[in-house]
PDB file of C-alpha atoms in Angstrom:
ATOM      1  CA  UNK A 259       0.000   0.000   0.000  1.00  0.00           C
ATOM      2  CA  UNK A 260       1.403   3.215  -1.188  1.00  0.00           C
ATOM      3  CA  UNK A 261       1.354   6.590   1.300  1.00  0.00           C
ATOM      4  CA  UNK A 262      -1.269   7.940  -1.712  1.00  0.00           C
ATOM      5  CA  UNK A 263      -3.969   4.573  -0.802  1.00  0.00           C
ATOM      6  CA  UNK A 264      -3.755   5.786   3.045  1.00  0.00           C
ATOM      7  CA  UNK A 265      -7.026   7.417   3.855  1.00  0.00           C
ATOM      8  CA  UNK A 266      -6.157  10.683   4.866  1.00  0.00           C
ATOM      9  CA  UNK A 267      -7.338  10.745   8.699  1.00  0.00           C
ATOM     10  CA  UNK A 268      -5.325   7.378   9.329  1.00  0.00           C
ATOM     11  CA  UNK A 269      -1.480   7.508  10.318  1.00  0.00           C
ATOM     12  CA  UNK A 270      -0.167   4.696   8.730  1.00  0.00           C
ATOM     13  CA  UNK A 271       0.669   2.784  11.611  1.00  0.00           C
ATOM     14  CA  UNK A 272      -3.434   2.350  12.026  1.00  0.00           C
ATOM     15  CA  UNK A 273      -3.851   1.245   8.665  1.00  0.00           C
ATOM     16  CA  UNK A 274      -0.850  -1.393   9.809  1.00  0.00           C
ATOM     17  CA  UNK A 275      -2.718  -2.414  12.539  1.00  0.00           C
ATOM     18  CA  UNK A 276      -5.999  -2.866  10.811  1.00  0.00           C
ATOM     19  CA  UNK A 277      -4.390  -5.050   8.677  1.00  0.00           C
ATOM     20  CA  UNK A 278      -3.017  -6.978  11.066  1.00  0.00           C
ATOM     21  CA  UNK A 279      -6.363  -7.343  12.961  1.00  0.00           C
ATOM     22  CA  UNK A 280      -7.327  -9.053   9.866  1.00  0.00           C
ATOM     23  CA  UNK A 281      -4.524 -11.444   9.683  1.00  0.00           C
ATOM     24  CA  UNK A 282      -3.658 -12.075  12.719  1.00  0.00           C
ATOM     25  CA  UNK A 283      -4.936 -15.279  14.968  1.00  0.00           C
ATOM     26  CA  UNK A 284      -7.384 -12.619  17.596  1.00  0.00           C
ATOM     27  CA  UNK A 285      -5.252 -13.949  20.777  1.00  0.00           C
ATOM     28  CA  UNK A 286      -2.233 -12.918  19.209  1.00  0.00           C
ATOM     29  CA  UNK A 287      -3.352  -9.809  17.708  1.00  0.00           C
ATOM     30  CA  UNK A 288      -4.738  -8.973  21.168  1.00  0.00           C
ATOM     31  CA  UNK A 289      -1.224 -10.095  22.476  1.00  0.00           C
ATOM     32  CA  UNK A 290       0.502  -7.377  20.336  1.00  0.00           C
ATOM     33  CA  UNK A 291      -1.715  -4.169  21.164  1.00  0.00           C
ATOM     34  CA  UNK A 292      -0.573  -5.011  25.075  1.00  0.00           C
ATOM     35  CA  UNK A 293       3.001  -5.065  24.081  1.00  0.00           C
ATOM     36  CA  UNK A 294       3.133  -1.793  21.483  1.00  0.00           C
ATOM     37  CA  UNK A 295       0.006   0.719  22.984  1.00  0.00           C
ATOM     38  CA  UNK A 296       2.451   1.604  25.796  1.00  0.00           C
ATOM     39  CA  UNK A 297       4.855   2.472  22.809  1.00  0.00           C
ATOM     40  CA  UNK A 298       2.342   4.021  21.119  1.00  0.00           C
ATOM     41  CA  UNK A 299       0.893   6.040  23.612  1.00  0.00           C
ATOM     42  CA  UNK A 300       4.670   7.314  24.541  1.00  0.00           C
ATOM     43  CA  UNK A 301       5.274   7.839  20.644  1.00  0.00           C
ATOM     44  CA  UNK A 302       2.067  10.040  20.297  1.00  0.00           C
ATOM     45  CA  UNK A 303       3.283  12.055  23.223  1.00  0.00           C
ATOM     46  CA  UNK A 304       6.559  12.533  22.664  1.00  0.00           C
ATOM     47  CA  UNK A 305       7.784  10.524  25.774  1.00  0.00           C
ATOM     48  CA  UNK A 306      10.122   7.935  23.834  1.00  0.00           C
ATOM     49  CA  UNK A 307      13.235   8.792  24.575  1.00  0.00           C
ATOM     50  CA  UNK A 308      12.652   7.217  28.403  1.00  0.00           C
ATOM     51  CA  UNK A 309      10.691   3.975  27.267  1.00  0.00           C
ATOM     52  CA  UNK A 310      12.349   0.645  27.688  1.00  0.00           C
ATOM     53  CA  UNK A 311      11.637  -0.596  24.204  1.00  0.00           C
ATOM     54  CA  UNK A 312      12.004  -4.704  25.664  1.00  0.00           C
ATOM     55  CA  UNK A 313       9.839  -6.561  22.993  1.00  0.00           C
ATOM     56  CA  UNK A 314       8.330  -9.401  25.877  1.00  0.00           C
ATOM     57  CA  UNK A 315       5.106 -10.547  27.293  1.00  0.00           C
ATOM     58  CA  UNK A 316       5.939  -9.897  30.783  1.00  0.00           C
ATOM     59  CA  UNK A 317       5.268 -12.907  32.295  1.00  0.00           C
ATOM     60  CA  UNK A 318       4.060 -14.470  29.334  1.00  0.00           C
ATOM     61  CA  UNK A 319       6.502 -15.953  26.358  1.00  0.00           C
ATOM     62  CA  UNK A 320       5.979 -13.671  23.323  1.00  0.00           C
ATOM     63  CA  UNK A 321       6.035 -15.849  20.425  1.00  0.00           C
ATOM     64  CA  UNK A 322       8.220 -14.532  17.973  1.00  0.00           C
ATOM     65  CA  UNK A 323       5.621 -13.659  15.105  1.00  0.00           C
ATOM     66  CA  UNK A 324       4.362 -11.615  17.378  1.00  0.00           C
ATOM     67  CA  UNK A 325       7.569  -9.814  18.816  1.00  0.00           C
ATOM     68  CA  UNK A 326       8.224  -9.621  14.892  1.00  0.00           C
ATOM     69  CA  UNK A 327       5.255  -7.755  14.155  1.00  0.00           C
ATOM     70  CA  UNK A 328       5.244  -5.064  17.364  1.00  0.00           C
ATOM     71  CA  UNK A 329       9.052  -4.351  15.887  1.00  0.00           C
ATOM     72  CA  UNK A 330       7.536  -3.367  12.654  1.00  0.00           C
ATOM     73  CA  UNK A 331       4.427  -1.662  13.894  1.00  0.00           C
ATOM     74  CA  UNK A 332       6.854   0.272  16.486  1.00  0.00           C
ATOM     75  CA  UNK A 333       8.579   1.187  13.297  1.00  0.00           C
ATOM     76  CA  UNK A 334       5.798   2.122  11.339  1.00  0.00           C
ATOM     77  CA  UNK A 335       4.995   4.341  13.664  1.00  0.00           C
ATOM     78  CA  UNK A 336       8.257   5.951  14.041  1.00  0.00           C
ATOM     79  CA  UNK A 337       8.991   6.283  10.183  1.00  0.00           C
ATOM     80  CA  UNK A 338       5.517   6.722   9.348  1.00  0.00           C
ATOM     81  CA  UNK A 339       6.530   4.464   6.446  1.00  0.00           C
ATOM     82  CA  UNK A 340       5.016   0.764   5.864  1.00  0.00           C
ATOM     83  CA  UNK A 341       7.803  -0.824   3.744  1.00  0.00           C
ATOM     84  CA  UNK A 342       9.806  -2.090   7.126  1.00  0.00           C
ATOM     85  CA  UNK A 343      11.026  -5.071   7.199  1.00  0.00           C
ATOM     86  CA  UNK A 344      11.965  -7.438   9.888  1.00  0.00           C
ATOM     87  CA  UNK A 345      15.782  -9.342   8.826  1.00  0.00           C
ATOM     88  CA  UNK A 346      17.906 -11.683  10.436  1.00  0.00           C
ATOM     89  CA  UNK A 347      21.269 -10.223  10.710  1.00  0.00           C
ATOM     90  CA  UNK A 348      24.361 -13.512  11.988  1.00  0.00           C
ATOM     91  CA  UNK A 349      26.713 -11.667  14.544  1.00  0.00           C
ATOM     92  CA  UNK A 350      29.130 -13.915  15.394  1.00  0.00           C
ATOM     93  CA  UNK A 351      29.449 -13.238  19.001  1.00  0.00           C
ATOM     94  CA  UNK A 352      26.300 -12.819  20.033  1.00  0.00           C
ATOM     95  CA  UNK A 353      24.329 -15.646  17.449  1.00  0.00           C
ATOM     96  CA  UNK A 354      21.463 -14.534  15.023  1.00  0.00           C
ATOM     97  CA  UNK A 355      20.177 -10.952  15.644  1.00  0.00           C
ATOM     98  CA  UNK A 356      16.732  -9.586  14.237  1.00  0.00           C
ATOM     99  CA  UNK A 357      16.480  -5.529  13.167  1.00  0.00           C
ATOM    100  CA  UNK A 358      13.979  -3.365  11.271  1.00  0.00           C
ATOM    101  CA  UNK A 359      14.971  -1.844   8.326  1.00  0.00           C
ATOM    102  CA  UNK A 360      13.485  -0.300   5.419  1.00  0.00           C
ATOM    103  CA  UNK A 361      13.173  -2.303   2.222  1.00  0.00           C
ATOM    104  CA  UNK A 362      15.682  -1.038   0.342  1.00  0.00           C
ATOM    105  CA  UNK A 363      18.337  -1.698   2.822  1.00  0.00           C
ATOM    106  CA  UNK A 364      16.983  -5.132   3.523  1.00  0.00           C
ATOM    107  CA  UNK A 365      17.499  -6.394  -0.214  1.00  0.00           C
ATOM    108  CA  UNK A 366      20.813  -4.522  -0.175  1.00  0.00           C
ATOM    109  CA  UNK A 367      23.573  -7.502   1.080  1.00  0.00           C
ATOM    110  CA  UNK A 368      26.710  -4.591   1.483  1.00  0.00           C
ATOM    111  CA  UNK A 369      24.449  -2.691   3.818  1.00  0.00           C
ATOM    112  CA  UNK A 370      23.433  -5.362   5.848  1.00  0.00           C
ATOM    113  CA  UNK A 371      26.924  -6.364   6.372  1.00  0.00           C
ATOM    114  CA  UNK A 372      27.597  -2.428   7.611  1.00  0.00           C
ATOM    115  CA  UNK A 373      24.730  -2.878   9.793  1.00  0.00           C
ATOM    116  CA  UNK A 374      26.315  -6.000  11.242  1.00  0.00           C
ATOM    117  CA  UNK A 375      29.824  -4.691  11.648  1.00  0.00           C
ATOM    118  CA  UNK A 376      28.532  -1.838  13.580  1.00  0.00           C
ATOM    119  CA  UNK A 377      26.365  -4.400  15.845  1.00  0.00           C
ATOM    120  CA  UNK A 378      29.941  -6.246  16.457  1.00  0.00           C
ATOM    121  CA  UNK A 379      31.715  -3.344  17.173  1.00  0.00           C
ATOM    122  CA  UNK A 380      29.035  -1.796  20.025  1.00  0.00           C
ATOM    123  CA  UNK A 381      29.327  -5.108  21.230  1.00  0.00           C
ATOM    124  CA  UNK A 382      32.476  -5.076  21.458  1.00  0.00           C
ATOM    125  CA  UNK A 383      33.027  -1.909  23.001  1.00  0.00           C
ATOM    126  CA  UNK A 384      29.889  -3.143  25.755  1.00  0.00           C
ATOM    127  CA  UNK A 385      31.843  -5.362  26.915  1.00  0.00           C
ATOM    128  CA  UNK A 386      35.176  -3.162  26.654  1.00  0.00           C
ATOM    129  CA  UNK A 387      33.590  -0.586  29.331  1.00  0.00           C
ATOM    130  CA  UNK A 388      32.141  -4.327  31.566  1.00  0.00           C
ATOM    131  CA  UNK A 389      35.214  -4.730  31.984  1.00  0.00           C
ATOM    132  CA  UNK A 390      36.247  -1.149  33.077  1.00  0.00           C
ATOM    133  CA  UNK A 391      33.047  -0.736  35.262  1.00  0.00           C
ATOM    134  CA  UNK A 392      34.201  -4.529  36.858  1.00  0.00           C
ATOM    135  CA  UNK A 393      37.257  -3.450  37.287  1.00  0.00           C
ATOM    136  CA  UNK A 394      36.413   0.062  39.012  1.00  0.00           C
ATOM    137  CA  UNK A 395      33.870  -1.987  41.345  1.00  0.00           C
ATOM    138  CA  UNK A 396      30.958  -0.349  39.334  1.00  0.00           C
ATOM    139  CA  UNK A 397      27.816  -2.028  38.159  1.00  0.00           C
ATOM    140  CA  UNK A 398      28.339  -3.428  34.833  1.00  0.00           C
ATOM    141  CA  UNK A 399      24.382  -4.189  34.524  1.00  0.00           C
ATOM    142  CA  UNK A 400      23.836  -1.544  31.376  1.00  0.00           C
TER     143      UNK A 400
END
């Protein structure tokens, strides 16, 4: 669906989620609106940048179809754009790591591997300033 098929009082991140409505199994689908209207609510009122953006159930397992989908309605709302895309990115360190990205840069193998070095090198430098923080007898839980 192009931005020009979005009727003009939706956001596209309700036209996502109507969609999804349809698709989804109604358990899951009910599963996802308790993980992402926190999200949204903070989104709509510009209180993001203090939201701990932890894609679980709470005390629930989140399957992953569903963790999948509240990435890419999180980042429909964000971009405003519904061409994200949900990719498997292998870090070697860490194992298999899943990101949203636009569609372009999903199809695009050389920017994928960027996006992966740059996951290996925060990694790396995590663990660089454990080790400081360990070593300084300071809590190393960030």
């Amino acid at each position: 669906m192009s931005e020009s098929e979005i009727p003009p009082e939706n956001r596209p991140v309700d036209v996502y989620l109507d969609l999804l409505r349809v698709r989804m199994d109604t358990e899951d689908y009910r599963l996802l609106l308790r993980v992402v209207e926190p999200v949204l609510e903070s989104i709509d009122e510009h209180r993001l940048s203090g939201l701990d953006l932890a894609l679980d159930g709470g005390d629930e397992e989140l399957p992953q179809e569903v963790r999948d989908e509240a990435a890419l309605v999180i980042a429909t709302a964000v971009t405003g754009r519904m061409d994200n895309e949900v990719v498997e990115l292998d870090v070697d360190e860490t194992g298999p790591i899943r990101v949203v990205t636009d569609a372009a840069t999903a199809a695009d193998p050389s920017r994928l591997g960027e996006i992966a070095d740059f996951i290996r090198d925060r990694n790396r430098q995590n663990e660089e300033l454990r080790g400081i923080a360990e070593a300084s007898g300071l809590p190393t839980d960030f």
